[in-house]
Amino acid sequence: MKIERPIIALDFPDKQTVDNFLKKFPANQQLFVKIGMELFYSEGQTMVQELIAAGHDVFLDLKCHDIPHTVEAAMRVIGKLGVKLTTIHASGGTSMMEAAVSGLLDGSNGDPSAKILAITQLTSTTEMQLHQEQLVTASMQTSVLNYAALAQQAGLGGVVCSAWEAAAIQAQSQPNFLRVTPGIRLAGNSHDDQKRVMTPDQAASNGSSAIVVGRAITQAADPVAAYQLVEKLWRKQV
């Protein structure tokens, strides 16, 4: 399973900045956009509702991580919004992940297109940090694969992972289990705070199901042209 449109990370501080960015695109173009914590905490549910009303698909990336009851309640609210994707941390455990699925199904009235993704290891995390700061003795890939297996067993729709781990997750998962990969850059872009990055075409070759692209598009001199290039590379049409 592959999501053909690149997901644009709307890492902006407020609605006005989002509106100014989206005005650059054709009025009838339906985008797949990600709302993260900064924008959601600034604008709340209204921002989600307005983007969906405008015809865009929304990935609400709030990375929920709490006791099962609390996460289930949060997912019930998120399910009512009509988002296509949302996130929780796999490190919260199997019971929390199962509760999240129950909450989302309840809130969305069983909508099969709404999916929860498990955060495995952040793409800003290095192997050294994994061992020295998290005190995880397993390798990065072993940790990510373990979280992915637990997420699939708990009924989640996929994982957020680095494109470097996507192929290995694909090999151990069902065909419809998503590997959504941030940390996507165009050749020559700065890596910024991301450590494990790939270009769109590299991600496509390495088993990603979907790519999340932020600064390579949002901070480009011509965001529409950058988006079109990312899309072509992702679809391997160049």
PDB file of N, CA and C in Angstrom, residues 112-189:
ATOM      1  N   PRO A 112     -12.957   2.868   8.320  1.00  0.00           N
ATOM      2  CA  PRO A 112     -11.739   2.095   8.075  1.00  0.00           C
ATOM      3  C   PRO A 112     -10.601   2.929   7.487  1.00  0.00           C
ATOM      4  N   SER A 113     -10.915   4.129   6.991  1.00  0.00           N
ATOM      5  CA  SER A 113      -9.864   4.963   6.401  1.00  0.00           C
ATOM      6  C   SER A 113      -9.071   5.725   7.458  1.00  0.00           C
ATOM      7  N   ALA A 114      -9.573   5.770   8.684  1.00  0.00           N
ATOM      8  CA  ALA A 114      -8.851   6.439   9.774  1.00  0.00           C
ATOM      9  C   ALA A 114      -7.866   5.458  10.394  1.00  0.00           C
ATOM     10  N   LYS A 115      -6.597   5.830  10.444  1.00  0.00           N
ATOM     11  CA  LYS A 115      -5.568   4.896  10.917  1.00  0.00           C
ATOM     12  C   LYS A 115      -4.663   5.559  11.961  1.00  0.00           C
ATOM     13  N   ILE A 116      -4.244   4.743  12.917  1.00  0.00           N
ATOM     14  CA  ILE A 116      -3.270   5.186  13.919  1.00  0.00           C
ATOM     15  C   ILE A 116      -1.899   4.640  13.527  1.00  0.00           C
ATOM     16  N   LEU A 117      -0.916   5.521  13.607  1.00  0.00           N
ATOM     17  CA  LEU A 117       0.470   5.133  13.372  1.00  0.00           C
ATOM     18  C   LEU A 117       1.220   5.149  14.692  1.00  0.00           C
ATOM     19  N   ALA A 118       2.086   4.182  14.879  1.00  0.00           N
ATOM     20  CA  ALA A 118       2.919   4.152  16.080  1.00  0.00           C
ATOM     21  C   ALA A 118       4.257   4.817  15.790  1.00  0.00           C
ATOM     22  N   ILE A 119       4.655   5.725  16.678  1.00  0.00           N
ATOM     23  CA  ILE A 119       6.003   6.283  16.603  1.00  0.00           C
ATOM     24  C   ILE A 119       6.964   5.214  17.115  1.00  0.00           C
ATOM     25  N   THR A 120       7.961   4.870  16.321  1.00  0.00           N
ATOM     26  CA  THR A 120       8.944   3.873  16.740  1.00  0.00           C
ATOM     27  C   THR A 120      10.094   4.605  17.438  1.00  0.00           C
ATOM     28  N   GLN A 121      11.082   4.999  16.675  1.00  0.00           N
ATOM     29  CA  GLN A 121      12.149   5.860  17.183  1.00  0.00           C
ATOM     30  C   GLN A 121      12.172   7.126  16.327  1.00  0.00           C
ATOM     31  N   LEU A 122      12.255   8.283  16.967  1.00  0.00           N
ATOM     32  CA  LEU A 122      12.254   9.538  16.229  1.00  0.00           C
ATOM     33  C   LEU A 122      13.431   9.601  15.270  1.00  0.00           C
ATOM     34  N   THR A 123      13.203  10.247  14.102  1.00  0.00           N
ATOM     35  CA  THR A 123      14.296  10.347  13.128  1.00  0.00           C
ATOM     36  C   THR A 123      15.401  11.294  13.593  1.00  0.00           C
ATOM     37  N   SER A 124      15.174  11.992  14.685  1.00  0.00           N
ATOM     38  CA  SER A 124      16.235  12.829  15.274  1.00  0.00           C
ATOM     39  C   SER A 124      17.096  12.048  16.255  1.00  0.00           C
ATOM     40  N   THR A 125      16.718  10.809  16.555  1.00  0.00           N
ATOM     41  CA  THR A 125      17.449   9.995  17.519  1.00  0.00           C
ATOM     42  C   THR A 125      18.575   9.223  16.830  1.00  0.00           C
ATOM     43  N   THR A 126      19.755   9.301  17.388  1.00  0.00           N
ATOM     44  CA  THR A 126      20.901   8.564  16.849  1.00  0.00           C
ATOM     45  C   THR A 126      21.089   7.253  17.611  1.00  0.00           C
ATOM     46  N   GLU A 127      21.897   6.384  17.040  1.00  0.00           N
ATOM     47  CA  GLU A 127      22.229   5.117  17.699  1.00  0.00           C
ATOM     48  C   GLU A 127      22.887   5.382  19.059  1.00  0.00           C
ATOM     49  N   MET A 128      23.751   6.389  19.105  1.00  0.00           N
ATOM     50  CA  MET A 128      24.424   6.724  20.350  1.00  0.00           C
ATOM     51  C   MET A 128      23.418   7.168  21.423  1.00  0.00           C
ATOM     52  N   GLN A 129      22.471   8.000  21.048  1.00  0.00           N
ATOM     53  CA  GLN A 129      21.456   8.446  22.007  1.00  0.00           C
ATOM     54  C   GLN A 129      20.610   7.271  22.490  1.00  0.00           C
ATOM     55  N   LEU A 130      20.291   6.374  21.568  1.00  0.00           N
ATOM     56  CA  LEU A 130      19.496   5.200  21.929  1.00  0.00           C
ATOM     57  C   LEU A 130      20.171   4.435  23.066  1.00  0.00           C
ATOM     58  N   HIS A 131      21.474   4.251  22.963  1.00  0.00           N
ATOM     59  CA  HIS A 131      22.201   3.460  23.950  1.00  0.00           C
ATOM     60  C   HIS A 131      22.563   4.263  25.201  1.00  0.00           C
ATOM     61  N   GLN A 132      23.041   5.474  25.012  1.00  0.00           N
ATOM     62  CA  GLN A 132      23.572   6.235  26.146  1.00  0.00           C
ATOM     63  C   GLN A 132      22.491   6.982  26.917  1.00  0.00           C
ATOM     64  N   GLU A 133      21.443   7.450  26.245  1.00  0.00           N
ATOM     65  CA  GLU A 133      20.413   8.239  26.914  1.00  0.00           C
ATOM     66  C   GLU A 133      19.171   7.423  27.259  1.00  0.00           C
ATOM     67  N   GLN A 134      18.738   6.553  26.322  1.00  0.00           N
ATOM     68  CA  GLN A 134      17.563   5.724  26.598  1.00  0.00           C
ATOM     69  C   GLN A 134      17.941   4.412  27.282  1.00  0.00           C
ATOM     70  N   LEU A 135      19.234   4.114  27.313  1.00  0.00           N
ATOM     71  CA  LEU A 135      19.753   2.870  27.904  1.00  0.00           C
ATOM     72  C   LEU A 135      19.155   1.629  27.250  1.00  0.00           C
ATOM     73  N   VAL A 136      18.900   1.734  25.949  1.00  0.00           N
ATOM     74  CA  VAL A 136      18.427   0.592  25.171  1.00  0.00           C
ATOM     75  C   VAL A 136      19.647  -0.157  24.649  1.00  0.00           C
ATOM     76  N   THR A 137      19.743  -1.423  24.952  1.00  0.00           N
ATOM     77  CA  THR A 137      20.910  -2.198  24.529  1.00  0.00           C
ATOM     78  C   THR A 137      20.766  -2.744  23.117  1.00  0.00           C
ATOM     79  N   ALA A 138      19.534  -2.868  22.626  1.00  0.00           N
ATOM     80  CA  ALA A 138      19.312  -3.358  21.266  1.00  0.00           C
ATOM     81  C   ALA A 138      19.755  -2.301  20.255  1.00  0.00           C
ATOM     82  N   SER A 139      19.984  -2.734  19.022  1.00  0.00           N
ATOM     83  CA  SER A 139      20.330  -1.791  17.959  1.00  0.00           C
ATOM     84  C   SER A 139      19.100  -0.966  17.575  1.00  0.00           C
ATOM     85  N   MET A 140      19.330   0.133  16.855  1.00  0.00           N
ATOM     86  CA  MET A 140      18.222   0.970  16.388  1.00  0.00           C
ATOM     87  C   MET A 140      17.239   0.142  15.572  1.00  0.00           C
ATOM     88  N   GLN A 141      17.742  -0.636  14.625  1.00  0.00           N
ATOM     89  CA  GLN A 141      16.844  -1.403  13.766  1.00  0.00           C
ATOM     90  C   GLN A 141      16.062  -2.449  14.564  1.00  0.00           C
ATOM     91  N   THR A 142      16.706  -3.113  15.510  1.00  0.00           N
ATOM     92  CA  THR A 142      16.009  -4.102  16.333  1.00  0.00           C
ATOM     93  C   THR A 142      14.905  -3.445  17.149  1.00  0.00           C
ATOM     94  N   SER A 143      15.186  -2.283  17.710  1.00  0.00           N
ATOM     95  CA  SER A 143      14.184  -1.549  18.484  1.00  0.00           C
ATOM     96  C   SER A 143      12.997  -1.168  17.620  1.00  0.00           C
ATOM     97  N   VAL A 144      13.277  -0.629  16.443  1.00  0.00           N
ATOM     98  CA  VAL A 144      12.211  -0.195  15.535  1.00  0.00           C
ATOM     99  C   VAL A 144      11.382  -1.382  15.069  1.00  0.00           C
ATOM    100  N   LEU A 145      12.021  -2.473  14.702  1.00  0.00           N
ATOM    101  CA  LEU A 145      11.292  -3.659  14.235  1.00  0.00           C
ATOM    102  C   LEU A 145      10.417  -4.245  15.336  1.00  0.00           C
ATOM    103  N   ASN A 146      10.911  -4.226  16.554  1.00  0.00           N
ATOM    104  CA  ASN A 146      10.116  -4.718  17.679  1.00  0.00           C
ATOM    105  C   ASN A 146       8.867  -3.867  17.885  1.00  0.00           C
ATOM    106  N   TYR A 147       9.035  -2.544  17.868  1.00  0.00           N
ATOM    107  CA  TYR A 147       7.876  -1.656  18.014  1.00  0.00           C
ATOM    108  C   TYR A 147       6.881  -1.855  16.875  1.00  0.00           C
ATOM    109  N   ALA A 148       7.391  -2.029  15.661  1.00  0.00           N
ATOM    110  CA  ALA A 148       6.504  -2.227  14.511  1.00  0.00           C
ATOM    111  C   ALA A 148       5.687  -3.512  14.655  1.00  0.00           C
ATOM    112  N   ALA A 149       6.339  -4.580  15.114  1.00  0.00           N
ATOM    113  CA  ALA A 149       5.632  -5.850  15.307  1.00  0.00           C
ATOM    114  C   ALA A 149       4.551  -5.718  16.371  1.00  0.00           C
ATOM    115  N   LEU A 150       4.864  -5.037  17.465  1.00  0.00           N
ATOM    116  CA  LEU A 150       3.874  -4.833  18.526  1.00  0.00           C
ATOM    117  C   LEU A 150       2.707  -3.984  18.033  1.00  0.00           C
ATOM    118  N   ALA A 151       3.009  -2.967  17.229  1.00  0.00           N
ATOM    119  CA  ALA A 151       1.954  -2.097  16.701  1.00  0.00           C
ATOM    120  C   ALA A 151       1.003  -2.869  15.797  1.00  0.00           C
ATOM    121  N   GLN A 152       1.553  -3.729  14.949  1.00  0.00           N
ATOM    122  CA  GLN A 152       0.703  -4.521  14.068  1.00  0.00           C
ATOM    123  C   GLN A 152      -0.161  -5.489  14.875  1.00  0.00           C
ATOM    124  N   GLN A 153       0.417  -6.113  15.888  1.00  0.00           N
ATOM    125  CA  GLN A 153      -0.345  -7.030  16.737  1.00  0.00           C
ATOM    126  C   GLN A 153      -1.477  -6.307  17.460  1.00  0.00           C
ATOM    127  N   ALA A 154      -1.262  -5.037  17.795  1.00  0.00           N
ATOM    128  CA  ALA A 154      -2.267  -4.257  18.519  1.00  0.00           C
ATOM    129  C   ALA A 154      -3.347  -3.703  17.601  1.00  0.00           C
ATOM    130  N   GLY A 155      -3.204  -3.886  16.289  1.00  0.00           N
ATOM    131  CA  GLY A 155      -4.239  -3.462  15.352  1.00  0.00           C
ATOM    132  C   GLY A 155      -4.047  -2.080  14.762  1.00  0.00           C
ATOM    133  N   LEU A 156      -2.850  -1.492  14.926  1.00  0.00           N
ATOM    134  CA  LEU A 156      -2.600  -0.182  14.347  1.00  0.00           C
ATOM    135  C   LEU A 156      -2.435  -0.279  12.829  1.00  0.00           C
ATOM    136  N   GLY A 157      -2.567   0.876  12.171  1.00  0.00           N
ATOM    137  CA  GLY A 157      -2.500   0.891  10.719  1.00  0.00           C
ATOM    138  C   GLY A 157      -1.097   0.979  10.157  1.00  0.00           C
ATOM    139  N   GLY A 158      -0.117   1.265  11.010  1.00  0.00           N
ATOM    140  CA  GLY A 158       1.246   1.372  10.524  1.00  0.00           C
ATOM    141  C   GLY A 158       2.134   2.022  11.554  1.00  0.00           C
ATOM    142  N   VAL A 159       3.294   2.456  11.090  1.00  0.00           N
ATOM    143  CA  VAL A 159       4.267   3.092  11.974  1.00  0.00           C
ATOM    144  C   VAL A 159       4.828   4.330  11.299  1.00  0.00           C
ATOM    145  N   VAL A 160       5.356   5.219  12.136  1.00  0.00           N
ATOM    146  CA  VAL A 160       6.234   6.281  11.655  1.00  0.00           C
ATOM    147  C   VAL A 160       7.647   5.812  11.935  1.00  0.00           C
ATOM    148  N   CYS A 161       8.479   5.806  10.900  1.00  0.00           N
ATOM    149  CA  CYS A 161       9.837   5.312  11.044  1.00  0.00           C
ATOM    150  C   CYS A 161      10.732   6.056  10.074  1.00  0.00           C
ATOM    151  N   SER A 162      12.018   5.896  10.235  1.00  0.00           N
ATOM    152  CA  SER A 162      12.954   6.404   9.248  1.00  0.00           C
ATOM    153  C   SER A 162      12.864   5.552   7.984  1.00  0.00           C
ATOM    154  N   ALA A 163      13.099   6.183   6.840  1.00  0.00           N
ATOM    155  CA  ALA A 163      13.125   5.420   5.587  1.00  0.00           C
ATOM    156  C   ALA A 163      14.214   4.357   5.602  1.00  0.00           C
ATOM    157  N   TRP A 164      15.206   4.536   6.487  1.00  0.00           N
ATOM    158  CA  TRP A 164      16.277   3.542   6.595  1.00  0.00           C
ATOM    159  C   TRP A 164      15.756   2.212   7.147  1.00  0.00           C
ATOM    160  N   GLU A 165      14.661   2.240   7.886  1.00  0.00           N
ATOM    161  CA  GLU A 165      14.117   1.004   8.464  1.00  0.00           C
ATOM    162  C   GLU A 165      12.887   0.477   7.721  1.00  0.00           C
ATOM    163  N   ALA A 166      12.413   1.224   6.716  1.00  0.00           N
ATOM    164  CA  ALA A 166      11.136   0.887   6.077  1.00  0.00           C
ATOM    165  C   ALA A 166      11.153  -0.488   5.402  1.00  0.00           C
ATOM    166  N   ALA A 167      12.215  -0.799   4.706  1.00  0.00           N
ATOM    167  CA  ALA A 167      12.265  -2.081   3.984  1.00  0.00           C
ATOM    168  C   ALA A 167      12.210  -3.261   4.940  1.00  0.00           C
ATOM    169  N   ALA A 168      12.916  -3.151   6.047  1.00  0.00           N
ATOM    170  CA  ALA A 168      12.922  -4.245   7.021  1.00  0.00           C
ATOM    171  C   ALA A 168      11.541  -4.411   7.652  1.00  0.00           C
ATOM    172  N   ILE A 169      10.852  -3.310   7.918  1.00  0.00           N
ATOM    173  CA  ILE A 169       9.495  -3.392   8.462  1.00  0.00           C
ATOM    174  C   ILE A 169       8.553  -3.999   7.428  1.00  0.00           C
ATOM    175  N   GLN A 170       8.710  -3.585   6.171  1.00  0.00           N
ATOM    176  CA  GLN A 170       7.876  -4.140   5.096  1.00  0.00           C
ATOM    177  C   GLN A 170       8.029  -5.651   5.012  1.00  0.00           C
ATOM    178  N   ALA A 171       9.231  -6.129   5.193  1.00  0.00           N
ATOM    179  CA  ALA A 171       9.499  -7.565   5.063  1.00  0.00           C
ATOM    180  C   ALA A 171       8.813  -8.393   6.142  1.00  0.00           C
ATOM    181  N   GLN A 172       8.544  -7.789   7.308  1.00  0.00           N
ATOM    182  CA  GLN A 172       7.952  -8.559   8.412  1.00  0.00           C
ATOM    183  C   GLN A 172       6.462  -8.234   8.623  1.00  0.00           C
ATOM    184  N   SER A 173       5.878  -7.385   7.764  1.00  0.00           N
ATOM    185  CA  SER A 173       4.524  -6.892   8.017  1.00  0.00           C
ATOM    186  C   SER A 173       3.547  -7.296   6.926  1.00  0.00           C
ATOM    187  N   GLN A 174       2.271  -7.131   7.223  1.00  0.00           N
ATOM    188  CA  GLN A 174       1.229  -7.337   6.228  1.00  0.00           C
ATOM    189  C   GLN A 174       1.317  -6.248   5.155  1.00  0.00           C
ATOM    190  N   PRO A 175       0.851  -6.517   3.927  1.00  0.00           N
ATOM    191  CA  PRO A 175       1.002  -5.554   2.828  1.00  0.00           C
ATOM    192  C   PRO A 175       0.368  -4.188   3.087  1.00  0.00           C
ATOM    193  N   ASN A 176      -0.713  -4.159   3.860  1.00  0.00           N
ATOM    194  CA  ASN A 176      -1.403  -2.883   4.084  1.00  0.00           C
ATOM    195  C   ASN A 176      -0.900  -2.126   5.309  1.00  0.00           C
ATOM    196  N   PHE A 177       0.170  -2.600   5.929  1.00  0.00           N
ATOM    197  CA  PHE A 177       0.727  -1.950   7.110  1.00  0.00           C
ATOM    198  C   PHE A 177       1.638  -0.820   6.648  1.00  0.00           C
ATOM    199  N   LEU A 178       1.297   0.405   7.006  1.00  0.00           N
ATOM    200  CA  LEU A 178       1.972   1.581   6.473  1.00  0.00           C
ATOM    201  C   LEU A 178       3.332   1.829   7.122  1.00  0.00           C
ATOM    202  N   ARG A 179       4.277   2.295   6.314  1.00  0.00           N
ATOM    203  CA  ARG A 179       5.572   2.775   6.792  1.00  0.00           C
ATOM    204  C   ARG A 179       5.667   4.242   6.379  1.00  0.00           C
ATOM    205  N   VAL A 180       5.304   5.120   7.274  1.00  0.00           N
ATOM    206  CA  VAL A 180       5.258   6.548   6.985  1.00  0.00           C
ATOM    207  C   VAL A 180       6.571   7.171   7.451  1.00  0.00           C
ATOM    208  N   THR A 181       7.288   7.811   6.524  1.00  0.00           N
ATOM    209  CA  THR A 181       8.644   8.228   6.811  1.00  0.00           C
ATOM    210  C   THR A 181       8.832   9.743   6.708  1.00  0.00           C
ATOM    211  N   PRO A 182       9.122  10.385   7.839  1.00  0.00           N
ATOM    212  CA  PRO A 182       9.582  11.772   7.813  1.00  0.00           C
ATOM    213  C   PRO A 182      11.083  11.807   7.528  1.00  0.00           C
ATOM    214  N   GLY A 183      11.711  12.965   7.743  1.00  0.00           N
ATOM    215  CA  GLY A 183      13.141  13.048   7.488  1.00  0.00           C
ATOM    216  C   GLY A 183      13.453  12.967   6.011  1.00  0.00           C
ATOM    217  N   ILE A 184      12.559  13.523   5.174  1.00  0.00           N
ATOM    218  CA  ILE A 184      12.746  13.506   3.726  1.00  0.00           C
ATOM    219  C   ILE A 184      13.306  14.859   3.291  1.00  0.00           C
ATOM    220  N   ARG A 185      14.377  14.817   2.554  1.00  0.00           N
ATOM    221  CA  ARG A 185      15.032  16.025   2.059  1.00  0.00           C
ATOM    222  C   ARG A 185      15.330  15.875   0.568  1.00  0.00           C
ATOM    223  N   LEU A 186      15.350  16.998  -0.147  1.00  0.00           N
ATOM    224  CA  LEU A 186      15.850  17.006  -1.514  1.00  0.00           C
ATOM    225  C   LEU A 186      17.374  17.054  -1.473  1.00  0.00           C
ATOM    226  N   ALA A 187      18.004  16.587  -2.526  1.00  0.00           N
ATOM    227  CA  ALA A 187      19.457  16.612  -2.593  1.00  0.00           C
ATOM    228  C   ALA A 187      19.949  18.048  -2.409  1.00  0.00           C
ATOM    229  N   GLY A 188      20.896  18.226  -1.520  1.00  0.00           N
ATOM    230  CA  GLY A 188      21.441  19.554  -1.261  1.00  0.00           C
ATOM    231  C   GLY A 188      20.788  20.287  -0.112  1.00  0.00           C
ATOM    232  N   ASN A 189      19.638  19.793   0.362  1.00  0.00           N
ATOM    233  CA  ASN A 189      18.978  20.419   1.514  1.00  0.00           C
ATOM    234  C   ASN A 189      19.770  20.172   2.784  1.00  0.00           C
TER     235      ASN A 189
END
